[in-house]
Amino acid sequence: MSAQIPFIDLHAQRRRIEPDLRERMDAVLEHGQFVLGAEVADLERRLGEFAGVEHVVGCANGTDALVLTLRALGVQAGDHVIVPSFTFCATAEAVVLCGAIPVFAEVDARTFNISEATVAAALESCSAAAIAPVGIIAVDLFGQPVDYSALHALVADRGIWILADGAQSFGGSFGDRRVGSLARVTTLSFFPAKPLGCYGDGGAILTDDADLAQLLRSLRFHGMGTHQYDNVRVGFNSRLDTLQAAVLLAKLEVFEDELRVRQEVAARYSAGLGDVAIVPLVADTAVSAWAQYTLTFESGRRDAVAAALRAQGIPTGIYYPLPLHQQTAYRGYPVAGAGLPTSEMLASQVLSLPIHPYLDPSVQARIIELVRDNV
Ligand SMILES: *Cc1c(COP(=O)(O)O)cnc(C)c1O
């Protein structure tokens, strides 16, 4: 009956920024500094201004951003790090890649994020098992920042760091602060499908800690010291390439406007569906970057709704079909408390609808109607 619509319409965005994008990419082809060229430093400065943070270190992708940061924070083999189970695998993968042990924590059913209550429960079960976690990776799932001030208050006297995995939330805010300045250190991903995405892989780390930033700059470049051929530690090859920085600079020009439109799209979904499904709850003082718009169906109708939409050419996503503590690769790691029933329940009930700034309101009205007809 109707043509397939994209889950995220990157073509519409490209048509909007095309002349600026081409000009910026051509400039890189001309100067030929393909790794850590001037555009990378320019982007790092612009991202810092946007987020209200002093230091930004570009790197190869969001997973590397986590690994580099864990290494810079001094994570050692055998250390324990609390992570949510209901997230993308990279959050726990980075911990394991450092030789450390993820401890899976529960999330809140309405915000999809770890909370003061779920982290308190995780800390309690760690003490009961004589485990002293060195840190927490909080994930701003689907674009909404975690309530970091509540978490900071909880761990203030324990010497535990908090790393914000902001791969999905750049552009979001909590109170008067933007993602990037909410925790001691924040990691970003510029994977194409993220709210701010490039045309390949890219990532960044944001912090106000000058020493941490300096260490991260060394670690991303083979552990360099005062110059490239001064190797003072074992590091990584994890740099953001210049063409991707040029793409991101073009996209940053329209990013504020895109974020504004994303709020409108999300508001239309919530107004149209709040009486037939559980719509995402955003805290009063928070703004989500709406990487995903995720409904929860308590009725068992999730798969039927997805099938009905698919039949009409409308794609949906299930993020995530299995919580990490149940994944083959992560089954052997400790789980807080007696299990994670909320994470397991969400995996069977969530459905993400198409959301992007170029979603036509009439198409969106059709999506809403189809969901309503099939719940
Ligand atoms: C996308 C994502 C990552 C990893 O980013 P890549 O750039 O794909 O390596 C990490 N954490 C979360 C929560 C993500 O959504």
mmCIF file of C-alpha atoms and ligand atoms in Angstrom:
data_model
loop_
_atom_site.group_PDB
_atom_site.id
_atom_site.type_symbol
_atom_site.label_atom_id
_atom_site.label_comp_id
_atom_site.label_asym_id
_atom_site.label_seq_id
_atom_site.Cartn_x
_atom_site.Cartn_y
_atom_site.Cartn_z
ATOM 1 C CA MET A 1 0.000 0.000 0.000
ATOM 2 C CA SER A 2 2.702 2.520 0.920
ATOM 3 C CA ALA A 3 6.425 2.906 0.350
ATOM 4 C CA GLN A 4 8.986 1.885 2.958
ATOM 5 C CA ILE A 5 10.006 4.797 5.205
ATOM 6 C CA PRO A 6 13.501 4.964 6.725
ATOM 7 C CA PHE A 7 14.007 4.437 10.487
ATOM 8 C CA ILE A 8 16.383 7.425 10.432
ATOM 9 C CA ASP A 9 16.450 9.698 7.368
ATOM 10 C CA LEU A 10 20.079 10.665 6.876
ATOM 11 C CA HIS A 11 19.434 11.578 3.229
ATOM 12 C CA ALA A 12 17.037 14.372 4.157
ATOM 13 C CA GLN A 13 19.633 15.778 6.531
ATOM 14 C CA ARG A 14 22.355 15.540 3.866
ATOM 15 C CA ARG A 15 20.242 17.444 1.325
ATOM 16 C CA ARG A 16 19.903 20.238 3.897
ATOM 17 C CA ILE A 17 23.638 20.564 4.662
ATOM 18 C CA GLU A 18 25.061 19.475 1.296
ATOM 19 C CA PRO A 19 26.799 22.677 0.072
ATOM 20 C CA ASP A 20 28.504 23.339 3.423
ATOM 21 C CA LEU A 21 29.375 19.640 3.796
ATOM 22 C CA ARG A 22 30.999 19.455 0.340
ATOM 23 C CA GLU A 23 32.965 22.621 0.948
ATOM 24 C CA ARG A 24 34.314 21.362 4.268
ATOM 25 C CA MET A 25 35.177 17.910 2.869
ATOM 26 C CA ASP A 26 36.858 19.444 -0.192
ATOM 27 C CA ALA A 27 39.002 21.607 2.086
ATOM 28 C CA VAL A 28 40.292 18.450 3.810
ATOM 29 C CA LEU A 29 41.016 16.758 0.457
ATOM 30 C CA GLU A 30 43.008 19.863 -0.507
ATOM 31 C CA HIS A 31 45.126 20.244 2.645
ATOM 32 C CA GLY A 32 45.610 16.469 2.990
ATOM 33 C CA GLN A 33 46.057 16.297 6.798
ATOM 34 C CA PHE A 34 43.777 13.285 7.094
ATOM 35 C CA VAL A 35 44.609 12.394 10.690
ATOM 36 C CA LEU A 36 44.315 15.032 13.441
ATOM 37 C CA GLY A 37 44.021 17.863 10.919
ATOM 38 C CA ALA A 38 42.874 21.361 11.845
ATOM 39 C CA GLU A 39 39.191 20.365 11.638
ATOM 40 C CA VAL A 40 39.656 17.940 14.542
ATOM 41 C CA ALA A 41 40.943 20.662 16.869
ATOM 42 C CA ASP A 42 38.201 22.992 15.614
ATOM 43 C CA LEU A 43 35.539 20.363 16.318
ATOM 44 C CA GLU A 44 36.957 19.628 19.786
ATOM 45 C CA ARG A 45 36.732 23.340 20.626
ATOM 46 C CA ARG A 46 33.185 23.660 19.257
ATOM 47 C CA LEU A 47 31.947 20.582 21.126
ATOM 48 C CA GLY A 48 33.436 21.971 24.341
ATOM 49 C CA GLU A 49 31.650 25.290 23.828
ATOM 50 C CA PHE A 50 28.390 23.505 23.070
ATOM 51 C CA ALA A 51 28.545 21.307 26.177
ATOM 52 C CA GLY A 52 30.129 23.843 28.528
ATOM 53 C CA VAL A 53 33.192 21.705 29.183
ATOM 54 C CA GLU A 54 36.887 22.590 29.147
ATOM 55 C CA HIS A 55 38.505 19.646 27.352
ATOM 56 C CA VAL A 56 37.369 17.479 24.446
ATOM 57 C CA VAL A 57 39.463 14.617 23.068
ATOM 58 C CA GLY A 58 38.320 13.126 19.759
ATOM 59 C CA CYS A 59 38.873 9.411 19.196
ATOM 60 C CA ALA A 60 38.013 6.612 16.766
ATOM 61 C CA ASN A 61 34.590 5.536 18.111
ATOM 62 C CA GLY A 62 32.382 5.460 21.186
ATOM 63 C CA THR A 63 33.644 2.080 22.359
ATOM 64 C CA ASP A 64 37.257 3.279 22.261
ATOM 65 C CA ALA A 65 36.143 6.415 24.116
ATOM 66 C CA LEU A 66 35.007 4.142 26.967
ATOM 67 C CA VAL A 67 38.151 1.969 26.903
ATOM 68 C CA LEU A 68 40.510 4.979 26.780
ATOM 69 C CA THR A 69 38.646 6.620 29.661
ATOM 70 C CA LEU A 70 38.642 3.486 31.818
ATOM 71 C CA ARG A 71 42.390 3.193 31.230
ATOM 72 C CA ALA A 72 42.922 6.876 32.038
ATOM 73 C CA LEU A 73 40.917 6.469 35.253
ATOM 74 C CA GLY A 74 43.373 3.736 36.250
ATOM 75 C CA VAL A 75 41.101 0.711 35.926
ATOM 76 C CA GLN A 76 43.158 -2.444 36.545
ATOM 77 C CA ALA A 77 42.663 -6.119 35.848
ATOM 78 C CA GLY A 78 40.255 -7.565 38.393
ATOM 79 C CA ASP A 79 38.607 -4.234 39.308
ATOM 80 C CA HIS A 80 34.810 -4.184 39.493
ATOM 81 C CA VAL A 81 32.743 -1.582 37.622
ATOM 82 C CA ILE A 82 28.973 -1.207 38.000
ATOM 83 C CA VAL A 83 27.145 -0.976 34.636
ATOM 84 C CA PRO A 84 23.482 -1.215 33.653
ATOM 85 C CA SER A 85 22.409 -4.499 32.077
ATOM 86 C CA PHE A 86 19.820 -2.834 29.830
ATOM 87 C CA THR A 87 22.182 -1.056 27.394
ATOM 88 C CA PHE A 88 24.218 -1.549 24.228
ATOM 89 C CA CYS A 89 26.952 -4.161 24.718
ATOM 90 C CA ALA A 90 29.844 -1.689 24.329
ATOM 91 C CA THR A 91 29.310 -0.360 27.859
ATOM 92 C CA ALA A 92 30.212 -3.706 29.444
ATOM 93 C CA GLU A 93 32.576 -4.723 26.647
ATOM 94 C CA ALA A 94 34.882 -1.785 27.418
ATOM 95 C CA VAL A 95 35.133 -2.922 31.049
ATOM 96 C CA VAL A 96 36.055 -6.473 30.035
ATOM 97 C CA LEU A 97 38.572 -5.197 27.442
ATOM 98 C CA CYS A 98 40.415 -3.511 30.341
ATOM 99 C CA GLY A 99 40.562 -6.825 32.198
ATOM 100 C CA ALA A 100 38.001 -5.580 34.714
ATOM 101 C CA ILE A 101 34.704 -7.143 35.803
ATOM 102 C CA PRO A 102 31.293 -5.607 35.051
ATOM 103 C CA VAL A 103 28.680 -5.853 37.822
ATOM 104 C CA PHE A 104 25.256 -5.609 36.205
ATOM 105 C CA ALA A 105 22.771 -3.240 37.816
ATOM 106 C CA GLU A 106 19.042 -2.743 37.353
ATOM 107 C CA VAL A 107 17.418 0.196 35.539
ATOM 108 C CA ASP A 108 14.281 2.197 36.264
ATOM 109 C CA ALA A 109 11.320 0.944 34.199
ATOM 110 C CA ARG A 110 10.101 4.423 33.242
ATOM 111 C CA THR A 111 13.345 6.257 32.380
ATOM 112 C CA PHE A 112 15.313 3.142 31.231
ATOM 113 C CA ASN A 113 18.283 4.515 33.206
ATOM 114 C CA ILE A 114 20.092 3.485 36.360
ATOM 115 C CA SER A 115 18.853 5.541 39.311
ATOM 116 C CA GLU A 116 19.779 6.383 42.882
ATOM 117 C CA ALA A 117 17.682 3.401 44.008
ATOM 118 C CA THR A 118 19.113 0.848 41.570
ATOM 119 C CA VAL A 119 22.710 1.945 42.178
ATOM 120 C CA ALA A 120 22.177 1.880 45.968
ATOM 121 C CA ALA A 121 20.905 -1.690 45.597
ATOM 122 C CA ALA A 122 23.927 -2.617 43.465
ATOM 123 C CA LEU A 123 26.344 -1.102 46.016
ATOM 124 C CA GLU A 124 24.624 -3.048 48.776
ATOM 125 C CA SER A 125 24.925 -6.356 46.998
ATOM 126 C CA CYS A 126 28.574 -5.565 46.227
ATOM 127 C CA SER A 127 29.281 -5.040 49.951
ATOM 128 C CA ALA A 128 27.455 -8.252 50.786
ATOM 129 C CA ALA A 129 29.769 -10.080 48.353
ATOM 130 C CA ALA A 130 32.868 -8.252 49.683
ATOM 131 C CA ILE A 131 33.291 -6.473 46.333
ATOM 132 C CA ALA A 132 34.497 -2.859 46.342
ATOM 133 C CA PRO A 133 33.621 -1.357 42.925
ATOM 134 C CA VAL A 134 36.048 1.311 41.664
ATOM 135 C CA GLY A 135 33.489 3.082 39.510
ATOM 136 C CA ILE A 136 30.135 3.257 37.763
ATOM 137 C CA ILE A 137 29.409 3.663 34.063
ATOM 138 C CA ALA A 138 26.038 5.395 33.783
ATOM 139 C CA VAL A 139 24.333 5.218 30.384
ATOM 140 C CA ASP A 140 21.988 7.984 29.212
ATOM 141 C CA LEU A 141 19.769 5.500 27.437
ATOM 142 C CA PHE A 142 17.760 6.609 24.402
ATOM 143 C CA GLY A 143 18.951 10.196 24.930
ATOM 144 C CA GLN A 144 17.841 11.100 28.443
ATOM 145 C CA PRO A 145 20.652 11.988 30.861
ATOM 146 C CA VAL A 146 20.863 10.044 34.113
ATOM 147 C CA ASP A 147 20.178 12.069 37.282
ATOM 148 C CA TYR A 148 23.897 12.512 37.959
ATOM 149 C CA SER A 149 23.520 14.775 40.991
ATOM 150 C CA ALA A 150 21.609 12.017 42.798
ATOM 151 C CA LEU A 151 24.322 9.492 41.877
ATOM 152 C CA HIS A 152 27.112 11.839 42.901
ATOM 153 C CA ALA A 153 25.485 12.351 46.312
ATOM 154 C CA LEU A 154 25.239 8.593 46.721
ATOM 155 C CA VAL A 155 28.922 7.846 46.045
ATOM 156 C CA ALA A 156 30.422 11.101 47.362
ATOM 157 C CA ASP A 157 32.287 9.530 50.323
ATOM 158 C CA ARG A 158 33.170 6.240 48.696
ATOM 159 C CA GLY A 159 35.920 7.291 46.287
ATOM 160 C CA ILE A 160 33.980 5.809 43.373
ATOM 161 C CA TRP A 161 34.124 7.611 40.010
ATOM 162 C CA ILE A 162 31.188 8.017 37.647
ATOM 163 C CA LEU A 163 31.736 7.854 33.901
ATOM 164 C CA ALA A 164 28.825 9.054 31.746
ATOM 165 C CA ASP A 165 28.281 6.985 28.597
ATOM 166 C CA GLY A 166 26.665 9.760 26.549
ATOM 167 C CA ALA A 167 26.769 7.875 23.234
ATOM 168 C CA GLN A 168 23.008 8.426 22.820
ATOM 169 C CA SER A 169 22.481 11.681 24.698
ATOM 170 C CA PHE A 170 24.690 14.428 23.271
ATOM 171 C CA GLY A 171 22.474 17.507 22.969
ATOM 172 C CA GLY A 172 20.446 16.505 26.026
ATOM 173 C CA SER A 173 20.577 18.318 29.361
ATOM 174 C CA PHE A 174 19.685 18.036 33.037
ATOM 175 C CA GLY A 175 18.849 21.239 34.897
ATOM 176 C CA ASP A 176 20.938 23.995 33.352
ATOM 177 C CA ARG A 177 23.775 21.692 32.282
ATOM 178 C CA ARG A 178 24.292 19.887 29.056
ATOM 179 C CA VAL A 179 25.508 16.342 28.526
ATOM 180 C CA GLY A 180 29.299 16.513 28.690
ATOM 181 C CA SER A 181 29.351 18.603 31.860
ATOM 182 C CA LEU A 182 27.106 16.428 34.061
ATOM 183 C CA ALA A 183 29.768 13.949 35.198
ATOM 184 C CA ARG A 184 33.526 14.038 35.742
ATOM 185 C CA VAL A 185 34.006 12.505 32.323
ATOM 186 C CA THR A 186 31.591 11.782 29.456
ATOM 187 C CA THR A 187 32.101 9.628 26.367
ATOM 188 C CA LEU A 188 30.351 10.189 23.032
ATOM 189 C CA SER A 189 29.853 8.167 19.863
ATOM 190 C CA PHE A 190 29.418 9.703 16.424
ATOM 191 C CA PHE A 191 28.186 6.473 14.815
ATOM 192 C CA PRO A 192 25.895 7.603 11.950
ATOM 193 C CA ALA A 193 22.636 6.698 13.757
ATOM 194 C CA LYS A 194 23.397 8.727 16.914
ATOM 195 C CA PRO A 195 21.760 12.157 17.328
ATOM 196 C CA LEU A 196 25.069 13.756 16.260
ATOM 197 C CA GLY A 197 26.582 11.250 13.843
ATOM 198 C CA CYS A 198 29.320 11.320 11.225
ATOM 199 C CA TYR A 199 29.692 9.276 8.014
ATOM 200 C CA GLY A 200 31.671 6.436 9.547
ATOM 201 C CA ASP A 201 32.986 5.845 13.049
ATOM 202 C CA GLY A 202 33.959 8.557 15.498
ATOM 203 C CA GLY A 203 33.935 9.327 19.206
ATOM 204 C CA ALA A 204 34.997 11.857 21.815
ATOM 205 C CA ILE A 205 35.676 12.235 25.532
ATOM 206 C CA LEU A 206 34.635 15.375 27.439
ATOM 207 C CA THR A 207 36.000 16.470 30.819
ATOM 208 C CA ASP A 208 36.961 19.503 32.902
ATOM 209 C CA ASP A 209 39.911 17.551 34.323
ATOM 210 C CA ALA A 210 43.057 18.826 32.549
ATOM 211 C CA ASP A 211 45.264 15.927 33.729
ATOM 212 C CA LEU A 212 42.760 13.338 32.569
ATOM 213 C CA ALA A 213 42.481 15.100 29.175
ATOM 214 C CA GLN A 214 46.256 15.126 28.752
ATOM 215 C CA LEU A 215 46.470 11.431 29.569
ATOM 216 C CA LEU A 216 43.663 10.698 27.071
ATOM 217 C CA ARG A 217 45.497 12.632 24.328
ATOM 218 C CA SER A 218 48.539 10.473 24.950
ATOM 219 C CA LEU A 219 46.591 7.201 25.112
ATOM 220 C CA ARG A 220 44.753 7.830 21.814
ATOM 221 C CA PHE A 221 48.126 8.306 20.054
ATOM 222 C CA HIS A 222 50.241 5.258 21.032
ATOM 223 C CA GLY A 223 51.050 6.659 24.464
ATOM 224 C CA MET A 224 52.982 9.614 23.085
ATOM 225 C CA GLY A 225 54.885 11.993 25.369
ATOM 226 C CA THR A 226 56.163 15.379 24.246
ATOM 227 C CA HIS A 227 56.080 14.334 20.592
ATOM 228 C CA GLN A 228 54.935 11.517 18.325
ATOM 229 C CA TYR A 229 58.142 9.473 18.619
ATOM 230 C CA ASP A 230 58.404 9.835 22.389
ATOM 231 C CA ASN A 231 56.560 6.774 23.714
ATOM 232 C CA VAL A 232 55.999 7.125 27.446
ATOM 233 C CA ARG A 233 53.256 4.516 27.898
ATOM 234 C CA VAL A 234 51.522 1.775 25.931
ATOM 235 C CA GLY A 235 48.534 3.347 24.243
ATOM 236 C CA PHE A 236 46.189 2.880 21.309
ATOM 237 C CA ASN A 237 45.738 4.063 17.755
ATOM 238 C CA SER A 238 42.369 5.741 18.301
ATOM 239 C CA ARG A 239 42.111 9.097 16.578
ATOM 240 C CA LEU A 240 39.153 10.864 15.040
ATOM 241 C CA ASP A 241 39.917 11.335 11.351
ATOM 242 C CA THR A 242 39.769 14.755 9.763
ATOM 243 C CA LEU A 243 37.059 14.004 7.177
ATOM 244 C CA GLN A 244 34.722 12.859 9.949
ATOM 245 C CA ALA A 245 35.481 16.029 11.912
ATOM 246 C CA ALA A 246 34.597 18.081 8.807
ATOM 247 C CA VAL A 247 31.277 16.204 8.517
ATOM 248 C CA LEU A 248 30.539 16.807 12.199
ATOM 249 C CA LEU A 249 31.321 20.539 11.892
ATOM 250 C CA ALA A 250 28.735 20.794 9.094
ATOM 251 C CA LYS A 251 26.187 18.856 11.155
ATOM 252 C CA LEU A 252 26.815 20.981 14.267
ATOM 253 C CA GLU A 253 25.563 24.010 12.300
ATOM 254 C CA VAL A 254 22.044 22.530 12.236
ATOM 255 C CA PHE A 255 22.218 20.484 15.450
ATOM 256 C CA GLU A 256 20.412 22.972 17.755
ATOM 257 C CA ASP A 257 17.580 23.250 15.282
ATOM 258 C CA GLU A 258 17.409 19.466 14.894
ATOM 259 C CA LEU A 259 17.230 19.042 18.675
ATOM 260 C CA ARG A 260 14.327 21.498 18.798
ATOM 261 C CA VAL A 261 12.435 19.527 16.141
ATOM 262 C CA ARG A 262 13.194 16.215 17.895
ATOM 263 C CA GLN A 263 11.349 17.569 20.976
ATOM 264 C CA GLU A 264 8.308 18.307 18.793
ATOM 265 C CA VAL A 265 8.333 14.841 17.217
ATOM 266 C CA ALA A 266 8.618 13.167 20.635
ATOM 267 C CA ALA A 267 5.832 15.363 22.053
ATOM 268 C CA ARG A 268 3.508 14.363 19.192
ATOM 269 C CA TYR A 269 4.148 10.657 19.851
ATOM 270 C CA SER A 270 3.521 11.057 23.575
ATOM 271 C CA ALA A 271 0.328 13.056 23.013
ATOM 272 C CA GLY A 272 -0.935 10.533 20.465
ATOM 273 C CA LEU A 273 -0.015 7.330 22.286
ATOM 274 C CA GLY A 274 0.014 8.078 26.026
ATOM 275 C CA ASP A 275 -3.386 6.425 26.534
ATOM 276 C CA VAL A 276 -2.582 3.155 24.693
ATOM 277 C CA ALA A 277 1.052 2.419 25.643
ATOM 278 C CA ILE A 278 3.585 3.434 28.297
ATOM 279 C CA VAL A 279 5.400 6.429 26.836
ATOM 280 C CA PRO A 280 8.937 7.406 27.910
ATOM 281 C CA LEU A 281 9.156 9.469 31.086
ATOM 282 C CA VAL A 282 11.566 12.408 30.939
ATOM 283 C CA ALA A 283 12.424 14.051 34.281
ATOM 284 C CA ASP A 284 10.991 17.559 34.805
ATOM 285 C CA THR A 285 14.322 19.331 34.448
ATOM 286 C CA ALA A 286 15.761 16.998 31.802
ATOM 287 C CA VAL A 287 15.826 17.327 28.027
ATOM 288 C CA SER A 288 16.342 14.155 26.007
ATOM 289 C CA ALA A 289 18.301 14.108 22.752
ATOM 290 C CA TRP A 290 15.761 11.450 21.639
ATOM 291 C CA ALA A 291 18.191 9.009 20.073
ATOM 292 C CA GLN A 292 15.226 6.630 20.307
ATOM 293 C CA TYR A 293 11.526 7.049 21.084
ATOM 294 C CA THR A 294 10.689 3.880 22.991
ATOM 295 C CA LEU A 295 7.256 2.613 23.998
ATOM 296 C CA THR A 296 6.610 -0.119 26.567
ATOM 297 C CA PHE A 297 3.714 -2.543 25.973
ATOM 298 C CA GLU A 298 2.597 -4.331 29.127
ATOM 299 C CA SER A 299 -0.152 -6.045 27.146
ATOM 300 C CA GLY A 300 2.049 -8.524 25.312
ATOM 301 C CA ARG A 301 1.161 -6.762 22.028
ATOM 302 C CA ARG A 302 4.699 -5.514 21.253
ATOM 303 C CA ASP A 303 5.460 -7.998 18.477
ATOM 304 C CA ALA A 304 1.971 -7.686 16.947
ATOM 305 C CA VAL A 305 2.327 -3.887 16.777
ATOM 306 C CA ALA A 306 5.780 -4.219 15.177
ATOM 307 C CA ALA A 307 4.430 -6.688 12.590
ATOM 308 C CA ALA A 308 1.474 -4.438 11.724
ATOM 309 C CA LEU A 309 3.802 -1.471 11.184
ATOM 310 C CA ARG A 310 6.261 -3.534 9.143
ATOM 311 C CA ALA A 311 3.398 -4.629 6.859
ATOM 312 C CA GLN A 312 2.760 -0.954 6.122
ATOM 313 C CA GLY A 313 6.429 -0.173 5.373
ATOM 314 C CA ILE A 314 7.183 1.324 8.777
ATOM 315 C CA PRO A 315 10.334 -0.004 10.474
ATOM 316 C CA THR A 316 10.644 -0.280 14.250
ATOM 317 C CA GLY A 317 13.514 -1.341 16.505
ATOM 318 C CA ILE A 318 13.858 -3.419 19.656
ATOM 319 C CA TYR A 319 16.533 -1.894 21.869
ATOM 320 C CA TYR A 320 17.449 -4.220 23.437
ATOM 321 C CA PRO A 321 16.083 -7.729 22.838
ATOM 322 C CA LEU A 322 18.213 -9.265 25.604
ATOM 323 C CA PRO A 323 19.737 -7.551 28.658
ATOM 324 C CA LEU A 324 23.513 -7.983 28.852
ATOM 325 C CA HIS A 325 23.484 -10.274 31.907
ATOM 326 C CA GLN A 326 21.616 -12.813 29.728
ATOM 327 C CA GLN A 327 23.892 -12.480 26.686
ATOM 328 C CA THR A 328 26.213 -15.398 25.933
ATOM 329 C CA ALA A 329 29.355 -13.285 26.293
ATOM 330 C CA TYR A 330 28.351 -11.680 29.611
ATOM 331 C CA ARG A 331 26.448 -14.430 31.453
ATOM 332 C CA GLY A 332 29.381 -15.219 33.694
ATOM 333 C CA TYR A 333 29.657 -11.783 35.318
ATOM 334 C CA PRO A 334 28.092 -10.781 38.624
ATOM 335 C CA VAL A 335 24.548 -9.454 38.786
ATOM 336 C CA ALA A 336 23.394 -7.111 41.548
ATOM 337 C CA GLY A 337 20.765 -8.419 43.947
ATOM 338 C CA ALA A 338 18.644 -11.457 43.241
ATOM 339 C CA GLY A 339 18.329 -10.735 39.514
ATOM 340 C CA LEU A 340 17.251 -7.943 37.184
ATOM 341 C CA PRO A 341 13.513 -8.397 36.571
ATOM 342 C CA THR A 342 12.960 -4.884 35.173
ATOM 343 C CA SER A 343 15.704 -5.262 32.557
ATOM 344 C CA GLU A 344 14.302 -8.660 31.549
ATOM 345 C CA MET A 345 10.745 -7.313 31.393
ATOM 346 C CA LEU A 346 11.769 -4.288 29.292
ATOM 347 C CA ALA A 347 13.571 -6.521 26.793
ATOM 348 C CA SER A 348 10.268 -8.284 26.091
ATOM 349 C CA GLN A 349 8.066 -5.167 26.069
ATOM 350 C CA VAL A 350 9.904 -2.257 24.410
ATOM 351 C CA LEU A 351 9.494 -1.007 20.862
ATOM 352 C CA SER A 352 11.237 2.018 19.335
ATOM 353 C CA LEU A 353 9.444 4.047 16.662
ATOM 354 C CA PRO A 354 11.101 6.046 13.860
ATOM 355 C CA ILE A 355 12.351 9.369 15.244
ATOM 356 C CA HIS A 356 14.504 11.961 13.502
ATOM 357 C CA PRO A 357 14.184 15.679 12.749
ATOM 358 C CA TYR A 358 12.972 15.092 9.186
ATOM 359 C CA LEU A 359 9.996 12.881 10.049
ATOM 360 C CA ASP A 360 7.021 14.324 8.175
ATOM 361 C CA PRO A 361 4.094 15.096 10.559
ATOM 362 C CA SER A 362 1.619 13.366 8.226
ATOM 363 C CA VAL A 363 3.767 10.212 8.163
ATOM 364 C CA GLN A 364 4.029 10.420 11.935
ATOM 365 C CA ALA A 365 0.236 10.732 12.222
ATOM 366 C CA ARG A 366 -0.072 7.509 10.197
ATOM 367 C CA ILE A 367 2.428 5.731 12.506
ATOM 368 C CA ILE A 368 0.427 6.842 15.562
ATOM 369 C CA GLU A 369 -2.823 5.654 14.008
ATOM 370 C CA LEU A 370 -1.331 2.251 13.121
ATOM 371 C CA VAL A 371 -0.030 1.739 16.668
ATOM 372 C CA ARG A 372 -3.428 2.718 18.087
ATOM 373 C CA ASP A 373 -5.240 0.318 15.728
ATOM 374 C CA ASN A 374 -3.074 -2.603 16.768
ATOM 375 C CA VAL A 375 -2.563 -2.371 20.534
HETATM 376 C C1 LIG B 1 26.632 3.432 20.254
HETATM 377 C C2 LIG B 1 26.949 3.189 21.667
HETATM 378 C C3 LIG B 1 28.257 2.934 22.115
HETATM 379 C C4 LIG B 1 29.423 2.637 21.189
HETATM 380 O O1 LIG B 1 29.666 3.554 20.227
HETATM 381 P P1 LIG B 1 30.461 3.141 18.886
HETATM 382 O O2 LIG B 1 30.840 4.457 18.298
HETATM 383 O O3 LIG B 1 29.524 2.366 18.035
HETATM 384 O O4 LIG B 1 31.660 2.340 19.291
HETATM 385 C C5 LIG B 1 28.491 2.848 23.475
HETATM 386 N N1 LIG B 1 27.486 2.967 24.362
HETATM 387 C C6 LIG B 1 26.217 3.166 23.977
HETATM 388 C C7 LIG B 1 25.156 3.316 25.025
HETATM 389 C C8 LIG B 1 25.898 3.276 22.618
HETATM 390 O O5 LIG B 1 24.622 3.480 22.260
#
